[in-house]
CSV table of C-alpha atoms in Angstrom, one decimal:
chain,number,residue,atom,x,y,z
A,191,UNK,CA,-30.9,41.4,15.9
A,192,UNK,CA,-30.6,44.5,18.3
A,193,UNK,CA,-32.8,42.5,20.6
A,194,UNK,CA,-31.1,39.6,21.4
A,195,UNK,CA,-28.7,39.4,24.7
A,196,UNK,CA,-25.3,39.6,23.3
A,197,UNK,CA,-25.8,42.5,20.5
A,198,UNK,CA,-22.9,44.7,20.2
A,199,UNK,CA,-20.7,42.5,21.8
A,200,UNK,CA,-17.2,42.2,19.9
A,201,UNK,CA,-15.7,38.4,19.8
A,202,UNK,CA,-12.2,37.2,18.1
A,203,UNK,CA,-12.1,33.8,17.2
A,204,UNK,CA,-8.4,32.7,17.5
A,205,UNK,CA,-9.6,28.8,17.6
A,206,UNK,CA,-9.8,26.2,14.8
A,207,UNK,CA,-11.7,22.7,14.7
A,208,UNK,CA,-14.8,22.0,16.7
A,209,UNK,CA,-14.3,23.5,20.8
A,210,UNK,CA,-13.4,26.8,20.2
A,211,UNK,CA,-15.6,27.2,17.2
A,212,UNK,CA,-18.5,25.7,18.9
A,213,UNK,CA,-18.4,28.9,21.7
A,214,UNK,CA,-18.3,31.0,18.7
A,215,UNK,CA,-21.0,30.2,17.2
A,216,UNK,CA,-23.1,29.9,20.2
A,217,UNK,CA,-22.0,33.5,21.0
A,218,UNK,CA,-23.1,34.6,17.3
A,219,UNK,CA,-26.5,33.2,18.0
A,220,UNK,CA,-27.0,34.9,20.6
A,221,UNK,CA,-26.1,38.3,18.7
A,222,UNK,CA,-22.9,38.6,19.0
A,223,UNK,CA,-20.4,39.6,16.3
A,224,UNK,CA,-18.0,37.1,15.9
A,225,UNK,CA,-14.5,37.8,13.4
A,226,UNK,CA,-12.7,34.4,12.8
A,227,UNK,CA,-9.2,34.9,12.6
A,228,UNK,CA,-7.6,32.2,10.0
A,229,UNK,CA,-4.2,31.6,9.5
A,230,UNK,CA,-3.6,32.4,5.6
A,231,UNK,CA,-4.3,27.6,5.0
A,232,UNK,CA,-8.0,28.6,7.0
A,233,UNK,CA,-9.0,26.2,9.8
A,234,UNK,CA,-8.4,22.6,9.3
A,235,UNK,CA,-11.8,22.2,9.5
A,236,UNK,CA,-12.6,23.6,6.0
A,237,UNK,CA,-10.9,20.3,3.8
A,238,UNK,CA,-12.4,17.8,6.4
A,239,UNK,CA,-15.0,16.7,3.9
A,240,UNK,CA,-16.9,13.0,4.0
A,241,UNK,CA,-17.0,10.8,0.7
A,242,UNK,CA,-20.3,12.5,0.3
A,243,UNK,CA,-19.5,16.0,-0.1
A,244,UNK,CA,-18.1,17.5,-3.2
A,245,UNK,CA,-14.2,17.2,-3.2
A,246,UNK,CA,-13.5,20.5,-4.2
A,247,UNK,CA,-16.8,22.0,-1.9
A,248,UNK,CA,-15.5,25.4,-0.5
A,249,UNK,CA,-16.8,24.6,2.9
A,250,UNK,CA,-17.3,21.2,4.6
A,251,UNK,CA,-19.8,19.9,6.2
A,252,UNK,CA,-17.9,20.0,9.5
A,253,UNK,CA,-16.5,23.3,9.7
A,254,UNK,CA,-20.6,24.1,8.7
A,255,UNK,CA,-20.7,22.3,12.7
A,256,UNK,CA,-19.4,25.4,14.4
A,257,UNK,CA,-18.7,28.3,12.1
A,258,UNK,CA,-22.5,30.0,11.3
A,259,UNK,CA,-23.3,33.7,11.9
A,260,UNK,CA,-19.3,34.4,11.5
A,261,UNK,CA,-17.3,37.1,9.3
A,262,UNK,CA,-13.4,35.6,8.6
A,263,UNK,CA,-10.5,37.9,8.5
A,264,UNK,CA,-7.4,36.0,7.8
A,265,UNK,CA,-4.3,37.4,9.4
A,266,UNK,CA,-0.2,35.8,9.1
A,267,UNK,CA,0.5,36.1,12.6
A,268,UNK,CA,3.7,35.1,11.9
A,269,UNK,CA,4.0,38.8,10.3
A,270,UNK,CA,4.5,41.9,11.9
A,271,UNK,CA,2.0,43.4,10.0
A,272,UNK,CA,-0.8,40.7,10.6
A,273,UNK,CA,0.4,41.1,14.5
A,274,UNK,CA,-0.5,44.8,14.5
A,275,UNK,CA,-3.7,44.2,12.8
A,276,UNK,CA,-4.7,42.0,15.5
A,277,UNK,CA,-3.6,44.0,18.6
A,278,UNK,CA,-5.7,46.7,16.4
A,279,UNK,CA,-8.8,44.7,16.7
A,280,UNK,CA,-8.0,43.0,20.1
A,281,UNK,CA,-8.2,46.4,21.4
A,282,UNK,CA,-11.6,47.0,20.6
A,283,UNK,CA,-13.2,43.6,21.3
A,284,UNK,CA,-14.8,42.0,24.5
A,285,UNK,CA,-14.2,38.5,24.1
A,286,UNK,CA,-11.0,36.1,22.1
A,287,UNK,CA,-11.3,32.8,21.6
A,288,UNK,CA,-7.6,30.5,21.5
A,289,UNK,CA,-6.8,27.5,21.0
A,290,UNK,CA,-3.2,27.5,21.3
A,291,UNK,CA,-0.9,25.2,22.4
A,292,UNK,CA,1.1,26.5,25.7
A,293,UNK,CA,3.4,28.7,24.5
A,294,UNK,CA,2.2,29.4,21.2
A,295,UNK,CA,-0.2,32.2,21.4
A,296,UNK,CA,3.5,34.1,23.3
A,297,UNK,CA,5.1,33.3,19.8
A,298,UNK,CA,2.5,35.1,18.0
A,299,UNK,CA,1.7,38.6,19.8
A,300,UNK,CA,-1.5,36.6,20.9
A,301,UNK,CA,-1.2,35.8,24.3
A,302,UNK,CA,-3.5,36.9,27.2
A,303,UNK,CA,-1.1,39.2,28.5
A,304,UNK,CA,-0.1,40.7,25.4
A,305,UNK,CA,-3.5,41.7,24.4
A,306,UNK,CA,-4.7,42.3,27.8
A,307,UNK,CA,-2.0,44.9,27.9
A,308,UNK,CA,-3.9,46.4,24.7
A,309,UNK,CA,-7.7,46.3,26.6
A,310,UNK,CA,-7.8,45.5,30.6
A,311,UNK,CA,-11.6,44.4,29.9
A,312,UNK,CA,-10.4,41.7,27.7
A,313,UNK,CA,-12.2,38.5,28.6
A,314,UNK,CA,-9.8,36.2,27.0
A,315,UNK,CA,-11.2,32.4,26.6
A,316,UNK,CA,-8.2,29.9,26.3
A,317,UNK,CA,-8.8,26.1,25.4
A,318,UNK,CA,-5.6,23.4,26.1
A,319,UNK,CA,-5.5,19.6,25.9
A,320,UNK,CA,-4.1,19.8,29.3
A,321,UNK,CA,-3.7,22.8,30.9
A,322,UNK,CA,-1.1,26.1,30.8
A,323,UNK,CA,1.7,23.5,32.1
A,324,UNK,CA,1.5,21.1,29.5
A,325,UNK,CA,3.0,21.3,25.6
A,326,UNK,CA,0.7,18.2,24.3
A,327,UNK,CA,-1.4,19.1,21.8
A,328,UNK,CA,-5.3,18.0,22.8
A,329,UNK,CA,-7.0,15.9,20.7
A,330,UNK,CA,-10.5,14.8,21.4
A,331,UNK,CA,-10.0,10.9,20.5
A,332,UNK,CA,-6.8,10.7,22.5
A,333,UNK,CA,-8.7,11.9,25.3
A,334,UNK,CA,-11.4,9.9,25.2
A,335,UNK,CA,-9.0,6.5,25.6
A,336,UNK,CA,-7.2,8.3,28.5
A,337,UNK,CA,-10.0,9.5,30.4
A,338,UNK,CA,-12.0,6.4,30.6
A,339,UNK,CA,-14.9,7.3,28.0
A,340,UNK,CA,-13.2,4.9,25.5
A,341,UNK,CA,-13.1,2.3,28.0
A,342,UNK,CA,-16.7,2.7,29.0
A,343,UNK,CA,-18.0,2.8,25.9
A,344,UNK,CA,-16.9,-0.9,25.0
A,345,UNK,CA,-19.8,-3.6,24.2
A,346,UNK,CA,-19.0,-5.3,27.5
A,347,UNK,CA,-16.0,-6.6,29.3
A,348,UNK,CA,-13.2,-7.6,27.0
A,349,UNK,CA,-14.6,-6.1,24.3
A,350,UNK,CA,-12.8,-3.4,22.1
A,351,UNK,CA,-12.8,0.0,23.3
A,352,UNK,CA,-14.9,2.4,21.2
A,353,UNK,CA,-14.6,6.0,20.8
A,354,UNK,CA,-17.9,7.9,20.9
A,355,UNK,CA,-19.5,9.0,17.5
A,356,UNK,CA,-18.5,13.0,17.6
A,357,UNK,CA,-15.8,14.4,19.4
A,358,UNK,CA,-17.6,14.3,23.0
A,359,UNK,CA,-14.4,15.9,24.9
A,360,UNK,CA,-14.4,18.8,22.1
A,361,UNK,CA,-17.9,19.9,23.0
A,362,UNK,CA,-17.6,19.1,26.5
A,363,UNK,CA,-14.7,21.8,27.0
A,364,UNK,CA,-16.9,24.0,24.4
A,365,UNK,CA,-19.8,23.9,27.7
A,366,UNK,CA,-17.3,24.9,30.5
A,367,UNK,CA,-16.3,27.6,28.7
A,368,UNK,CA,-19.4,29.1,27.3
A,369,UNK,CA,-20.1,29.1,30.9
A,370,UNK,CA,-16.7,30.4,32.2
A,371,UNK,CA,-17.3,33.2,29.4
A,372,UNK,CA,-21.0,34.2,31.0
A,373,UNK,CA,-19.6,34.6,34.6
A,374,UNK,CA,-16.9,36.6,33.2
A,375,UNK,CA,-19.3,39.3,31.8
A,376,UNK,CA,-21.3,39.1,34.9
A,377,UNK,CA,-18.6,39.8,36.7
A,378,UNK,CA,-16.8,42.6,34.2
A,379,UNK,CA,-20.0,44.9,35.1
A,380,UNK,CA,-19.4,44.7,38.8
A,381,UNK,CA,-15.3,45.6,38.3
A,382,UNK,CA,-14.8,46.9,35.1
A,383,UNK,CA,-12.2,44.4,34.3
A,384,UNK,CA,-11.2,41.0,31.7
A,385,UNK,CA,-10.1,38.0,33.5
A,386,UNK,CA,-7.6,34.8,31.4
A,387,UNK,CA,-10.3,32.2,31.6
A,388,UNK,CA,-8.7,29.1,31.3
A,389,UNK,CA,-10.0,25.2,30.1
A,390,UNK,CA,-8.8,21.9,28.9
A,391,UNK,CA,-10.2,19.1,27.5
A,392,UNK,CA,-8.7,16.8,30.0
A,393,UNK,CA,-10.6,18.3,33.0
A,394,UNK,CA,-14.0,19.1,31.0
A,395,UNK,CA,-13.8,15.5,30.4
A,396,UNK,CA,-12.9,14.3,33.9
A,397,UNK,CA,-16.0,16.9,35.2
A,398,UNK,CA,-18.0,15.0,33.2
A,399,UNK,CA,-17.8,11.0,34.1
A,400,UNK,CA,-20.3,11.8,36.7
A,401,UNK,CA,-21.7,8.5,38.6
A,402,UNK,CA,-19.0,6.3,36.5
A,403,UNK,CA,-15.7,8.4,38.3
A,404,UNK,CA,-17.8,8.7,42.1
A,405,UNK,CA,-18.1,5.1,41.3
A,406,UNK,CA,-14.9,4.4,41.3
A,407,UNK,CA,-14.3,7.1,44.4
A,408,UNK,CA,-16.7,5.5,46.7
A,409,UNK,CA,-16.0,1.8,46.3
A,410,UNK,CA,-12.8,1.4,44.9
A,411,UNK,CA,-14.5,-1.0,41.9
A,412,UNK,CA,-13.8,-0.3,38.6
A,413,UNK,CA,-16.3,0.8,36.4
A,414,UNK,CA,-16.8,-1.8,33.9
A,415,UNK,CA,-18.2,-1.6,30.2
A,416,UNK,CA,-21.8,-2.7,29.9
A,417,UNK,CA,-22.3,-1.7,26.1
A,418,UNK,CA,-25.5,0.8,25.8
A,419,UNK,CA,-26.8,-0.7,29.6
A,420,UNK,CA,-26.6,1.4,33.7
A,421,UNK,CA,-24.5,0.3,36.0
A,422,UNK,CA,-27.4,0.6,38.7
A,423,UNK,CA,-30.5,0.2,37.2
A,424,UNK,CA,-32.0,-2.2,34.7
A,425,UNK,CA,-33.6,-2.2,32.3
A,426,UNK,CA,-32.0,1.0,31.0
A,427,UNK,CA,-30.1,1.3,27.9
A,428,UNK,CA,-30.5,-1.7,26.6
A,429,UNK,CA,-31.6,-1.9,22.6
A,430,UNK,CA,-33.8,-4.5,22.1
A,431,UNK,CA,-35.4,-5.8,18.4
A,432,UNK,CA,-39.4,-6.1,18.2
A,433,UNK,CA,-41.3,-8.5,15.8
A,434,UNK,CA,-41.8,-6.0,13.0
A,435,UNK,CA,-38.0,-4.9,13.1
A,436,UNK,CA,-38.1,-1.7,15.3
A,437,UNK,CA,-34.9,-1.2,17.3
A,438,UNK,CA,-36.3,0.6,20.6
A,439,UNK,CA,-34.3,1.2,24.0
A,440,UNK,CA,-36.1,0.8,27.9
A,441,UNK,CA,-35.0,3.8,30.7
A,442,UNK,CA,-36.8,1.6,33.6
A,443,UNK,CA,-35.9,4.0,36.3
A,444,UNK,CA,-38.3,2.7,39.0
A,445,UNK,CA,-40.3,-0.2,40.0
A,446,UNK,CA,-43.7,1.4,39.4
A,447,UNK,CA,-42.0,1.4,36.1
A,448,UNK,CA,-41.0,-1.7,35.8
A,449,UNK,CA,-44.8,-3.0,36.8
A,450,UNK,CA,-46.1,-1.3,34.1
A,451,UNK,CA,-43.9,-3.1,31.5
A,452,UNK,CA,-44.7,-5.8,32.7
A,453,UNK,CA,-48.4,-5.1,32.2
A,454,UNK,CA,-47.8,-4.2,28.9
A,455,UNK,CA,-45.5,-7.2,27.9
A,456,UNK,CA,-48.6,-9.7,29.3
A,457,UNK,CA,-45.6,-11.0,31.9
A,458,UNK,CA,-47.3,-10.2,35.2
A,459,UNK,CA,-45.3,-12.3,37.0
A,460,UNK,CA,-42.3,-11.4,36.1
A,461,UNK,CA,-43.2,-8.0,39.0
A,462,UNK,CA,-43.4,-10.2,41.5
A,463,UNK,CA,-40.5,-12.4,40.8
A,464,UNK,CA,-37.8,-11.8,43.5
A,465,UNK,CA,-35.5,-11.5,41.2
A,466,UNK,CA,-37.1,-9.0,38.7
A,467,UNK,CA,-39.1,-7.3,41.6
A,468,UNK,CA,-37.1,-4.3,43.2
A,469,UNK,CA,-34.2,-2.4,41.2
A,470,UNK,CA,-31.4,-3.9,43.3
A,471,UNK,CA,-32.7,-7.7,42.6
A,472,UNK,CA,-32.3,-6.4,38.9
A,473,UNK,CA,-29.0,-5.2,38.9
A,474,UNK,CA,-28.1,-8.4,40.3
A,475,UNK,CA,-29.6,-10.5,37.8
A,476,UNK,CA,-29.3,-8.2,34.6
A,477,UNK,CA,-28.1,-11.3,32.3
A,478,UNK,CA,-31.4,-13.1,33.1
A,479,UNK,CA,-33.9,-10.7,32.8
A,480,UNK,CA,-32.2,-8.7,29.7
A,481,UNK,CA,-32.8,-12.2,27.9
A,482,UNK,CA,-36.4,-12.6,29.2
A,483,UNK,CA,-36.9,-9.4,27.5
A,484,UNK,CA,-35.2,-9.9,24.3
A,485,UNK,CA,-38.0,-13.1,23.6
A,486,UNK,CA,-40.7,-11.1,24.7
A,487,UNK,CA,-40.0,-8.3,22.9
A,488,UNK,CA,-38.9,-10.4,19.6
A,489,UNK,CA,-42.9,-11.6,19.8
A,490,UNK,CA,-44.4,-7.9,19.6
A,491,UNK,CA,-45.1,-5.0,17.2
A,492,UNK,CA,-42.5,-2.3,18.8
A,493,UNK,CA,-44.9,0.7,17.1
A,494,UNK,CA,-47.6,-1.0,19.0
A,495,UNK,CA,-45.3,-1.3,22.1
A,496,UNK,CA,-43.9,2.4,22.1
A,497,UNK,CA,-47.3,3.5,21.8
A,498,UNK,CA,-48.5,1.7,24.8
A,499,UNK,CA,-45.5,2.5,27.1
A,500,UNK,CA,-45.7,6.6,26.4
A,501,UNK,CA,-49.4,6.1,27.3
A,502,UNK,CA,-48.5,3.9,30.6
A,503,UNK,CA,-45.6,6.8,31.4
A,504,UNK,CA,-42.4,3.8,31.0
A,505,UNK,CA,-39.7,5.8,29.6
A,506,UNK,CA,-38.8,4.0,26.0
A,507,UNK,CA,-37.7,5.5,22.4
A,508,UNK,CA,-37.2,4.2,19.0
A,509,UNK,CA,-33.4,4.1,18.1
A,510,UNK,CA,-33.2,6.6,14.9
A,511,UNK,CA,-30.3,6.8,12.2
A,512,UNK,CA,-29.4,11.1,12.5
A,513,UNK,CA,-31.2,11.6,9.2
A,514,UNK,CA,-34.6,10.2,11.2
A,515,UNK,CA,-33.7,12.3,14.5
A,516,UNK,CA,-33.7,15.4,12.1
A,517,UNK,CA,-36.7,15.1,10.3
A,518,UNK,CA,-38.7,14.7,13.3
A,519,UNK,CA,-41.8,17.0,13.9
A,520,UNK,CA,-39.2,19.0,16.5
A,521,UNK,CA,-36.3,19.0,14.8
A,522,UNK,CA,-37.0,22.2,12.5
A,523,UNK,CA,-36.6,24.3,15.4
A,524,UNK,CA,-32.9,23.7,16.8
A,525,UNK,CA,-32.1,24.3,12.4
A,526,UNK,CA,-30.9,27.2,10.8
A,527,UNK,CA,-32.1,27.9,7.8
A,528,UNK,CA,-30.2,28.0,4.1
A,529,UNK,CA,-28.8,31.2,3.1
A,530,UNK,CA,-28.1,32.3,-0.8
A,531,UNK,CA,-24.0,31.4,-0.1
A,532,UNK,CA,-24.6,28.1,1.5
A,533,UNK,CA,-27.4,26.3,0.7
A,534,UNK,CA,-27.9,24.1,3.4
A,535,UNK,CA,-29.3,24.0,6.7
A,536,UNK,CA,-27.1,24.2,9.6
A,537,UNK,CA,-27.5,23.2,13.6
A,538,UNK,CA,-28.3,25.6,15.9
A,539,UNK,CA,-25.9,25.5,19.5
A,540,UNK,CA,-28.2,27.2,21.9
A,541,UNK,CA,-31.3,24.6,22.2
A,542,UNK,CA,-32.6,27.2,25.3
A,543,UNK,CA,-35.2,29.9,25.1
A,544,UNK,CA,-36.3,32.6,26.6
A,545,UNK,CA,-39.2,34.3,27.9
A,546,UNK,CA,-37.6,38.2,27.5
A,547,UNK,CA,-35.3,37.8,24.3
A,548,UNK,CA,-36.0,36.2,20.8
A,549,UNK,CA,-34.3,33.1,18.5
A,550,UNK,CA,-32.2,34.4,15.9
A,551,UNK,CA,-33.9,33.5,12.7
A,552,UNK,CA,-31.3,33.3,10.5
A,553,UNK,CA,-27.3,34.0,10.5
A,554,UNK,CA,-25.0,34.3,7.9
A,555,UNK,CA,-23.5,30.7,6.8
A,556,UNK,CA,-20.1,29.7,7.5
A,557,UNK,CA,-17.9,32.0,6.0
A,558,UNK,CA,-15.7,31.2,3.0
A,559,UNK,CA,-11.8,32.2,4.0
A,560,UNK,CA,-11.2,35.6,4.8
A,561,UNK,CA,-15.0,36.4,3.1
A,562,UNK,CA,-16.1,39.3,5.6
C-alpha cells in the first residue's frame, strides 16, 4: 500500500527465530518490503512445529509468529557467489536485520562494515545475546534464569523457577530495536547517513525489570517471587475461583478501589479494618486478606461479580485460555487475514493506529523457502 509510512523502503532480513523476525514483520506491516535471506536449511523456525500441526506442514505455526508480508531469497553465504549476491542487494537497501553471533557476520561478507562500505546510508540493525564483546550465543530461556525473570516468576518463595510462556527476552530486544531502527531514519534525513545500531537480549531484558530491579537499587532487598501477586499493592494479581467456576484476577490499585470491592463483596467492614484499610496496611498483611477473599469470592457468581466491578470502575478480568483471548469481540482487529498459500490467520505486530496513514489489510503469508 503506497500509503502507508514505510512504502518503498528496502529491508534485508539476515535474522532467524523470533527477535529479528519480529522487527521484520512489523516493518512489512507498515509497508515496507522485507527480503528474508535464508541459509540454503531456511530458518530454524520453519520445523518448530507443535504435536498439533501437520508433521510434514511446510511452514509452522511459529515461524507464521514473525515472518508475514515477507519474500525469501535463500543465499549460501558461505559461497562467493551467494556473497556477491548479497553485497548486490545490500547496496540498494535501507535497512538489514542480523542476528549473528560476534564475529560471524565478518566470516560471511555480512558485517556492518562490509556492507556499509557497499551503501553509507545503510542502517544496519544487529541483535546479540550479549553484546559485540561476547561469543555466547543468546537464547531467550537462558536469559530469562540469568536475568531474574525466571526467578520472579516462581509461585512464591522456594518454589521452582518458571520461565515465562513465550520467549519474553526475544520480543523484548525485538521493541528496542524497532525503536533504535525509527531514530535511525529520523536521523538519516537530517545527515544523509546509516549508523551500526546495536542490541542484546541481555540489556533489553535488564531495561525491562522496571520497579522489580529499582527495588532492589533502592533498598538493597531482594525481590522475592509472589506467584501472579505486586510487591506493593494488594490485591493485584492474584487469581481467585468464584462459585460458578470462573477464574478472575483483582488490579486494586487504590483505596477508593478497594472500598468499592468491598461494597460489592457485602464486606463493609473489611474498609475500615486497619489492617485491610490503606494500601500499606495491605501489603503488610497480604496472607490474611488474600484468604478473606478467596471465601468470599468462592461464595459468588464471578460473571455476576465482573459485571458489578467494571460498573463500580475496580479494575478485574476473567483469566482466558489464548483460544478465548482471540475470539474476543476485539481480537479480529490485531488478525491478519488467510491468504490462498496459507490458510490461516496470522498476528498482527503493530497494535498502534494512526490518524494520517492506514492498517494494512492484508500481507502476503509467511513465505515458503526461497518462494519470492
Amino acid at each position: 500500500m503506497t500509503d502507508l509510512p514505510l512504502y518503498g523502503l528496502r529491508v534485508l532480513e539476515l535474522a532467524s527465530v523470533l527477535a529479528g523476525p519480529q522487527v521484520g514483520q512489523f516493518l512489512a506491516e507498515l509497508g515496507a518490503d522485507v527480503l528474508k535471506i535464508e541459509a540454503p536449511a531456511g530458518d530454524v523456525t520453519r520445523t518448530w512445529r507443535t504435536p498439533a500441526e501437520a508433521p510434514d506442514a511446510p511452514i509452522s505455526a511459529y515461524f507464521s509468529a514473525a515472518n508475514w508480508g515477507k519474500t525469501s531469497r535463500v543465499l549460501d553465504l558461505t559461497a562467493a557467489t551467494g556473497r556477491a549476491e548479497l553485497h548486490a542487494l545490500a547496496a540498494r537497501a535501507d535497512i538489514v536485520l542480523a542476528s549473528y553471533k560476534p564475529g560471524d557476520a565478518a566470516k560471511l561478507g555480512a558485517d556492518y562494515a562490509t556492507l556499509a562500505a557497499l551503501n553509507p546510508r545503510l542502517l544496519y540493525g544487529s541483535i546479540t545475546g550479549y553484546g559485540p564483546e561476547s561469543s555466547r550465543a543468546g537464547y531467550d530461556a537462558v536469559l530469562q534464569a540469568e536475568t531474574g525473570f525466571m526467578h520472579l516468576n516462581a509461585t512464591g518463595p522456594g518454589q521452582p523457577a518458571q520461565k515465562m510462556p513465550v520467549a519474553l527476552i526475544d520480543l523484548l530486544t525485538a521493541h528496542q530495536l524497532k525503536e533504535a531502527l525509527l531514530l535511525a531514519l529520523y536521523q538519516r534525513e537530517r545527515t544523509g547517513r546509516g549508523t551500526l545500531l546495536e542490541v542484546s537480549l541481555h540489556d533489553s531484558a535488564l531495561a525491562s525489570l522496571a520497579n522489580q530491579a529499582t527495588s532492589w537499587l533502592v533498598t538493597g532487598h531482594e525481590p522475592q517471587p509472589l506467584g501472579s501477586g505486586h510487591p506493593s499493592i494488594v490485591p493485584y494479581g492474584t487469581v481467585y475461583t468464584a462459585a460458578d467456576g470462573t477464574r478472575l484476577l483483582l488490579a486494586v490499585g487504590s483505596d477508593g478501589q478497594f472500598r468499592q470491592l468491598c461494597t460489592v463483596l457485602e464486606q463493609p467492614a473489611w474498609a475500615t479494618d486497619a489492617r485491610f484499610s490503606t494500601n500499606p496496611a495491605r501489603v503488610a498483611h497480604r496472607q490474611q486478606l488474600e484468604e478473606l477473599l478467596r471465601r468470599r469470592i468462592a461464595q459468588v457468581s464471578g460473571a455476576e461479580l465482573l459485571a458489578e466491578l467494571e460498573k463500580r470502575v475496580v479494575p478485574a478480568g476473567a483469566v482466558r485460555t489464548v483460544g478465548e483471548a482471540l475470539t474476543q469481540p476485539a481480537a479480529p482487529a490485531m488478525l491478519l487475514p488467510p491468504t490462498a498459500d496459507f490458510p490461516h490467520s496470522g498476528l498482527r505486530t503493530v497494535a498502534f493506529r494512526s490518524s494520517t496513514w492506514p492498517v494494512a489489510e492484508v500481507l502476503p503469508g509467511p513465505p515458503r523457502l526461497g518462494c519470492s
